[in-house]
PDB file of C-alpha atoms in Angstrom:
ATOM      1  CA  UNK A   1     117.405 -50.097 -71.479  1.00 79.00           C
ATOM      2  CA  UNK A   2     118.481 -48.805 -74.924  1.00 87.00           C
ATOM      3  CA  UNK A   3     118.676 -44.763 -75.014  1.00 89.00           C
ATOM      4  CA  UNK A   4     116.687 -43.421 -77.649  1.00 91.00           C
ATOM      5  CA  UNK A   5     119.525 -41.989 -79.288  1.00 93.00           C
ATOM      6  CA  UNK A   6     120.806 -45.408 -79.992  1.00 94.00           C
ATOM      7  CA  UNK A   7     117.741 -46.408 -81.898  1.00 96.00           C
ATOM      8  CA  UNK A   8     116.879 -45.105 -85.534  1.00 97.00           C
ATOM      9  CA  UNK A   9     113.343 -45.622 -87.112  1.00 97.00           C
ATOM     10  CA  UNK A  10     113.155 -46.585 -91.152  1.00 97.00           C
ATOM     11  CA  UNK A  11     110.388 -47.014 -93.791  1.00 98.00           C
ATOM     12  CA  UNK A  12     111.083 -49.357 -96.485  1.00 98.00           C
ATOM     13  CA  UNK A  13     109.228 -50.065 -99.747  1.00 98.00           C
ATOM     14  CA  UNK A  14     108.521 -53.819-101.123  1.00 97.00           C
ATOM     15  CA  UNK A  15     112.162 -54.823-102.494  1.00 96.00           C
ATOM     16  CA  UNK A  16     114.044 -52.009-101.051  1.00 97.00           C
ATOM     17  CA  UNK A  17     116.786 -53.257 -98.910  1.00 97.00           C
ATOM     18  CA  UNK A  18     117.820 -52.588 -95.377  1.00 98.00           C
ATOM     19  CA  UNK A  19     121.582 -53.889 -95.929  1.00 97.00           C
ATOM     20  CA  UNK A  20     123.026 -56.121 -98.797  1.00 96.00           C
ATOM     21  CA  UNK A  21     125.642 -58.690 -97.901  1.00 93.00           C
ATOM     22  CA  UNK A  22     129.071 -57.370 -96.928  1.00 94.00           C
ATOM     23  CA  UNK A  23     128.006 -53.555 -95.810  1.00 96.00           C
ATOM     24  CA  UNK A  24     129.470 -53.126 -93.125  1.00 97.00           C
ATOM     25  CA  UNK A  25     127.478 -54.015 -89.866  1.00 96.00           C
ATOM     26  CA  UNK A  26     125.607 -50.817 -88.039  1.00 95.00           C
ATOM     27  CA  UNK A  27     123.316 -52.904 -85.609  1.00 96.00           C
ATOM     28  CA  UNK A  28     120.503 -55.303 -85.672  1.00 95.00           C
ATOM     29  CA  UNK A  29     116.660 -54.252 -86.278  1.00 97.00           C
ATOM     30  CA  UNK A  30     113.328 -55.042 -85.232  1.00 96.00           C
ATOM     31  CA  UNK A  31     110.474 -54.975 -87.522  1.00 97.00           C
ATOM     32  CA  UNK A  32     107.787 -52.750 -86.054  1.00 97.00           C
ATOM     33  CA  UNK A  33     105.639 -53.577 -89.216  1.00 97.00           C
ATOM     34  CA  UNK A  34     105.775 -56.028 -92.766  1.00 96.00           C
ATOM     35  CA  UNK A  35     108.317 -58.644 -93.286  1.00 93.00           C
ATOM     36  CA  UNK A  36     111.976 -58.725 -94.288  1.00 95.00           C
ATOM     37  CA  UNK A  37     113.871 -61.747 -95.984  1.00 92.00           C
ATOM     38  CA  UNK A  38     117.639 -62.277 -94.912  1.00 94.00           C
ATOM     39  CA  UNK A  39     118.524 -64.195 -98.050  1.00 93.00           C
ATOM     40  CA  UNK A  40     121.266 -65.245-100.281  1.00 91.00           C
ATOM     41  CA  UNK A  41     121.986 -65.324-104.048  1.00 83.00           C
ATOM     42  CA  UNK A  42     123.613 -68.929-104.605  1.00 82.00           C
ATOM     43  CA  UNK A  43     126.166 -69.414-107.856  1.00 84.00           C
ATOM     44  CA  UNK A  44     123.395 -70.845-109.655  1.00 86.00           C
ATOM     45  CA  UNK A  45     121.268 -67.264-109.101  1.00 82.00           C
ATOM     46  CA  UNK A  46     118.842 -69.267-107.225  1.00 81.00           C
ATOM     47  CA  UNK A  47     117.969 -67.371-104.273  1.00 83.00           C
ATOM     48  CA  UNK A  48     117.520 -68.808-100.741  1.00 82.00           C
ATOM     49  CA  UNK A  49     115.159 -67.353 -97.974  1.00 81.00           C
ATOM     50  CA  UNK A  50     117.587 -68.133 -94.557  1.00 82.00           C
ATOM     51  CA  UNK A  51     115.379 -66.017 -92.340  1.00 85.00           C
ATOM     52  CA  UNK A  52     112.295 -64.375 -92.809  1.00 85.00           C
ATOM     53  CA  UNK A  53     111.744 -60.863 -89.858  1.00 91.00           C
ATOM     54  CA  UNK A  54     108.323 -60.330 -89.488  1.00 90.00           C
ATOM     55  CA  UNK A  55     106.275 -57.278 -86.932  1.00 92.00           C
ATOM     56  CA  UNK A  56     107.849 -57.846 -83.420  1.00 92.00           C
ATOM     57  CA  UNK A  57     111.318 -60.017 -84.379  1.00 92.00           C
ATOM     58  CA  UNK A  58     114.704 -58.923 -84.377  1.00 94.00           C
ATOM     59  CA  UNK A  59     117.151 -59.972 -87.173  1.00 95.00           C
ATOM     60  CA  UNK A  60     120.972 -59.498 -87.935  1.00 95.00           C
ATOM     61  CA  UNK A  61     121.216 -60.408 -84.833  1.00 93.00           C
ATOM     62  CA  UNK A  62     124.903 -61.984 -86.025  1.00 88.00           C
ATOM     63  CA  UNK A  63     126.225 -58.732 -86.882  1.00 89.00           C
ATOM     64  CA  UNK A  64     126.425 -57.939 -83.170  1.00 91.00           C
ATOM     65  CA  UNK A  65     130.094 -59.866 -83.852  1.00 91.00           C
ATOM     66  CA  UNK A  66     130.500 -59.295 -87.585  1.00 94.00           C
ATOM     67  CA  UNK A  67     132.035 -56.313 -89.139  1.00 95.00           C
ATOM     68  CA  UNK A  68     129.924 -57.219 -92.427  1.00 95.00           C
ATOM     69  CA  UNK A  69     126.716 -58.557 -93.227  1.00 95.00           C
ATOM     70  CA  UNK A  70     126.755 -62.367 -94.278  1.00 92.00           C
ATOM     71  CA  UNK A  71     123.515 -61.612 -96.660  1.00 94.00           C
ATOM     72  CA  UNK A  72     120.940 -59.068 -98.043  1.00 96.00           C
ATOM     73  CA  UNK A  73     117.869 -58.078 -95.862  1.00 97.00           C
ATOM     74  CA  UNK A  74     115.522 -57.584 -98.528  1.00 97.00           C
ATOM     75  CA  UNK A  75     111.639 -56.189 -97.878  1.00 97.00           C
ATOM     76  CA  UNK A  76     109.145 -58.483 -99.290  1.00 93.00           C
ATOM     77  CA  UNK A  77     106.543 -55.961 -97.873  1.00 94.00           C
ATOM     78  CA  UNK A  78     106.404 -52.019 -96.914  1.00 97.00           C
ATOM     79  CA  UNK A  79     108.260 -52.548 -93.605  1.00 98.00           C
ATOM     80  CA  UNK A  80     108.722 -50.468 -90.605  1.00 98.00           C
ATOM     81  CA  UNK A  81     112.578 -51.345 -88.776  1.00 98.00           C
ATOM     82  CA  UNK A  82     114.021 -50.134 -85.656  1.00 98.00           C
ATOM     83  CA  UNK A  83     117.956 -49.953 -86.423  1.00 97.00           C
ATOM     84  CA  UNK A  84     119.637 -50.726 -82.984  1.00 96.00           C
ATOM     85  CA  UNK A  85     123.359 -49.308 -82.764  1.00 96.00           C
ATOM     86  CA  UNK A  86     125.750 -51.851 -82.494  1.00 96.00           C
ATOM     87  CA  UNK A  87     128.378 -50.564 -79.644  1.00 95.00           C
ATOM     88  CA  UNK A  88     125.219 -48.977 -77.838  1.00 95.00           C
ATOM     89  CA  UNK A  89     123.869 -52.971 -77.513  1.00 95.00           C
ATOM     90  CA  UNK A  90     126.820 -54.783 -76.952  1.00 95.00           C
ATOM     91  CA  UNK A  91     127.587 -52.638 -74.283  1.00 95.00           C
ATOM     92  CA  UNK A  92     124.474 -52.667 -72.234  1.00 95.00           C
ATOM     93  CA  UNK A  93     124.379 -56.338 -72.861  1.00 94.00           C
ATOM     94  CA  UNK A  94     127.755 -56.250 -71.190  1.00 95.00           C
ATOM     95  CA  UNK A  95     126.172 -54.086 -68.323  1.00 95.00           C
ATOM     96  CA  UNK A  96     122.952 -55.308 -68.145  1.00 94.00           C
ATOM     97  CA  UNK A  97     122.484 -58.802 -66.989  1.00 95.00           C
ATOM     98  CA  UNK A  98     118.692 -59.179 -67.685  1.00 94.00           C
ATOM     99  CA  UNK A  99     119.012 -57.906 -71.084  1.00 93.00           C
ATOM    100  CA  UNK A 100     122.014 -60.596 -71.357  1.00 94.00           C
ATOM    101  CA  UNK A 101     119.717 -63.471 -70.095  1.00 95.00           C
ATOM    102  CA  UNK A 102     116.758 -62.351 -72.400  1.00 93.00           C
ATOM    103  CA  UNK A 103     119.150 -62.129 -75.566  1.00 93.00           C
ATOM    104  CA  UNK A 104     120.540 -65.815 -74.871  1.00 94.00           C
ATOM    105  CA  UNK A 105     116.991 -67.101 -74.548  1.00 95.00           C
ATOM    106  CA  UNK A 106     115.669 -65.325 -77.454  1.00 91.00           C
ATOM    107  CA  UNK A 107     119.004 -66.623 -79.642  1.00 92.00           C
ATOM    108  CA  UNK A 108     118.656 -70.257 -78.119  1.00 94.00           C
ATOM    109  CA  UNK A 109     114.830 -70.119 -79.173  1.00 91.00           C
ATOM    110  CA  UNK A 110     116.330 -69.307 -82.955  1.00 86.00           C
ATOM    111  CA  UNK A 111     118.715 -71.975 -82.794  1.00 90.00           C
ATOM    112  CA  UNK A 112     115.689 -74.488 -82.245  1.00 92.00           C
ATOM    113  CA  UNK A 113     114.046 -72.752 -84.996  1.00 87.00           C
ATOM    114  CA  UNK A 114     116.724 -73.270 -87.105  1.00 86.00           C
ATOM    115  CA  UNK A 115     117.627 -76.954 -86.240  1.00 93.00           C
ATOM    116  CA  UNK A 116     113.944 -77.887 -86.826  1.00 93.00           C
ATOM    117  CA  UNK A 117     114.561 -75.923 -90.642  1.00 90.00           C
ATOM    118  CA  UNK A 118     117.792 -78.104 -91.390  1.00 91.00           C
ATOM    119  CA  UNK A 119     115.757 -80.936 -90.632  1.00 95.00           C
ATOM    120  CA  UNK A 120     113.183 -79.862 -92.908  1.00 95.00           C
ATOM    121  CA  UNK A 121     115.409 -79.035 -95.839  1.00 93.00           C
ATOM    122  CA  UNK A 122     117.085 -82.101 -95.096  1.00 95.00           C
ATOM    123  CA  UNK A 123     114.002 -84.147 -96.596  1.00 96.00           C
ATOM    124  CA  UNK A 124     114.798 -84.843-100.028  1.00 96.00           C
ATOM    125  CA  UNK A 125     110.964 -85.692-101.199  1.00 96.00           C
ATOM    126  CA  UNK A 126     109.518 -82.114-102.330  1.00 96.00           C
ATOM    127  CA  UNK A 127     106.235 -83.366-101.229  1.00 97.00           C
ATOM    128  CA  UNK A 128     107.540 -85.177 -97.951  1.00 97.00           C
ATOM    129  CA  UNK A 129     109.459 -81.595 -97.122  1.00 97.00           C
ATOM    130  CA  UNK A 130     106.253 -79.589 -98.044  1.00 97.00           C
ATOM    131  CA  UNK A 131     103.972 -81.678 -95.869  1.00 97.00           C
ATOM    132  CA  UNK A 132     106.238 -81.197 -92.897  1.00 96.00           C
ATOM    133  CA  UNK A 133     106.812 -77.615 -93.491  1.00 96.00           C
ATOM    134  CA  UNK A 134     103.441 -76.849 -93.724  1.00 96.00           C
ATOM    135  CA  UNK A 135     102.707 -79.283 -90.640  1.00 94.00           C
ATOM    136  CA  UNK A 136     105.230 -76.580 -88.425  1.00 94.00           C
ATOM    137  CA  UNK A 137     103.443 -73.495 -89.452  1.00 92.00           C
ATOM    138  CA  UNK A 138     105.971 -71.882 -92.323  1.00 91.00           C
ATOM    139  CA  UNK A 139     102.996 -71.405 -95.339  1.00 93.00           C
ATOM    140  CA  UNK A 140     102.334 -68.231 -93.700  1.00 85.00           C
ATOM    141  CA  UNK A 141     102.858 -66.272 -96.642  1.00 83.00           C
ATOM    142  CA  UNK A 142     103.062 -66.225-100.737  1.00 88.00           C
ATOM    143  CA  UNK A 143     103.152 -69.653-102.087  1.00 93.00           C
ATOM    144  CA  UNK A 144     106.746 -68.494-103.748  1.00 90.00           C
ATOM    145  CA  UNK A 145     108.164 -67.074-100.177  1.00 84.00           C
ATOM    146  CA  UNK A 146     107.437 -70.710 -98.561  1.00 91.00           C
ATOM    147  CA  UNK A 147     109.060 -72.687-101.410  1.00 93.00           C
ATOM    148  CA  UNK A 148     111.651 -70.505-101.488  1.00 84.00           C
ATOM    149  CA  UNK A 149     111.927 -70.763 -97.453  1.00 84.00           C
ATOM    150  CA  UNK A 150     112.217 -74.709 -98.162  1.00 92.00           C
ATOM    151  CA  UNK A 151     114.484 -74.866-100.916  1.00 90.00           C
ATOM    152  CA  UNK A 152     112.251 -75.702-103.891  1.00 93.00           C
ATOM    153  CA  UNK A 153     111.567 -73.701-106.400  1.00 92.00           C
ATOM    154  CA  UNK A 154     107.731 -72.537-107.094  1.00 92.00           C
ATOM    155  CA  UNK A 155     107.015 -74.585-109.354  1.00 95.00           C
ATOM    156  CA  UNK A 156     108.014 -78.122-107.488  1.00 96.00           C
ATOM    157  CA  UNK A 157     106.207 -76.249-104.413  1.00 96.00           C
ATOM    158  CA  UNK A 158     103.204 -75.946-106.105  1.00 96.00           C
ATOM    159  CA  UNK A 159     102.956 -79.287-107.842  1.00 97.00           C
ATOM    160  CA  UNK A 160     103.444 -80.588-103.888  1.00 97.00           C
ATOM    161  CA  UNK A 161     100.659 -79.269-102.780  1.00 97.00           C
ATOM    162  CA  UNK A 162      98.405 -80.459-105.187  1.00 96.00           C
ATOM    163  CA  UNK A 163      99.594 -83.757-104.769  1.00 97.00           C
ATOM    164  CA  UNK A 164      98.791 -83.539-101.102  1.00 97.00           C
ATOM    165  CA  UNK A 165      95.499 -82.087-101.746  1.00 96.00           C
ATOM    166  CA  UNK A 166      94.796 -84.765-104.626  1.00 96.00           C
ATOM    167  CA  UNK A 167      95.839 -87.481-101.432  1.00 95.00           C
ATOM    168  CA  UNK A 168      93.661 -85.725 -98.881  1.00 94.00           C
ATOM    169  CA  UNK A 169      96.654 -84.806 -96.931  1.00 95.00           C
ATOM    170  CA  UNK A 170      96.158 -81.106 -97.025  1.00 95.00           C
ATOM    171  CA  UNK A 171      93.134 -79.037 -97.991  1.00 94.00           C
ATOM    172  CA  UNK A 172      93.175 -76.006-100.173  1.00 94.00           C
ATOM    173  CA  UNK A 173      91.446 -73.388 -98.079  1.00 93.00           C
ATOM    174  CA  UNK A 174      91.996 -70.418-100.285  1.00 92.00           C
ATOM    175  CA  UNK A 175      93.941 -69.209-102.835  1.00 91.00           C
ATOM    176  CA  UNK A 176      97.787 -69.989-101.256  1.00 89.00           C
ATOM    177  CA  UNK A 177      96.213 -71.085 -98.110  1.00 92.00           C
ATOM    178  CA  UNK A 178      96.823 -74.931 -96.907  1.00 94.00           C
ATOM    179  CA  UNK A 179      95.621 -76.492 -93.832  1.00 91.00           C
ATOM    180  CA  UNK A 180      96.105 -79.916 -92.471  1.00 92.00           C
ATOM    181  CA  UNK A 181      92.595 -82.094 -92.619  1.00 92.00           C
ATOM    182  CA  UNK A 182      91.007 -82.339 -89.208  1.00 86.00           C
ATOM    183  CA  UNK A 183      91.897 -85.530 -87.194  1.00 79.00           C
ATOM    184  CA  UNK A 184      88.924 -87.072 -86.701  1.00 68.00           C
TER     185      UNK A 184
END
């Protein structure tokens, strides 16, 4: 188990930031409550959403062997983290073989995630790549966080989903809410 002196409680408002890319690393977090983005400004200012933390998740979990953050972990959300000290967990996961096996499984679980996501922004039809990514559950959110999660822009996001709804391919169930039509 991590000691309680290892692990430091923070409150974040909407757009504050937990780390920006390059601070140095302190530890990776768990979001007790909201949501946090792990994103990245691209040359063209465009920004793209690599990971989205929400209530019960860990993230930064890469900084464990970094000495600097690779992006900005930006709240999208009044959010609740649990900051756990780098040396503190690499050592008990070098003492601790449960804690080892539990950490593996959790990162292999991420790596699926992420495959499934390259294959998703691998779809070069907006619509195609909307249908899909609403299909595996990632319209969770805003409208703008899930285009931005699939590489379009908001605009291209939003003209998808119409043109799904106009085909009968997804229905509009509220305002930013999209389901897939009952198979029957």
């Amino acid at each position: 188990m991590i000691p309680p002196t290892a692990l430091h409680q923070s409150d974040y408002r909407k757009g504050e930031a937990v780390f920006w890319q390059d601070d140095p690393t302190r530890g990776i977090f768990c979001v007790e409550s909201g949501q946090i983005n792990l994103q990245r400004a691209m040359q063209s200012g465009h920004v793209v959403t690599m990971h989205r933390a929400t209530a019960g998740t860990l993230f930064a979990e890469a900084s464990l062997y970094s000495d600097r953050y690779h992006c900005d972990a930006v709240c999208i959300e009044p959010a609740s983290v649990i900051c756990i000290e780098k040396q503190e967990f690499t050592r008990r996961l070098a003492q601790e073989p449960d804690l080892s096996l539990a950490y593996g499984k959790l990162l292999a679980t991420q790596v699926q995630t992420y495959r499934q996501t390259l294959e998703i922004l691998s779809i070069k039809s907006a619509r195609d790549r909307t249908l899909v990514a609403v299909s595996c559950g990632y319209l969770s959110g805003p409208v703008t966080e899930f285009a931005t999660r699939i590489g379009l822009t908001h605009e291209a996001c939003y003209r998808a989903l119409r043109q799904l709804c106009d085909a009968g391919m997804l229905i509009q169930t509220g305002r930013g809410k999209y389901a897939l039509p009952d198979p029957a």
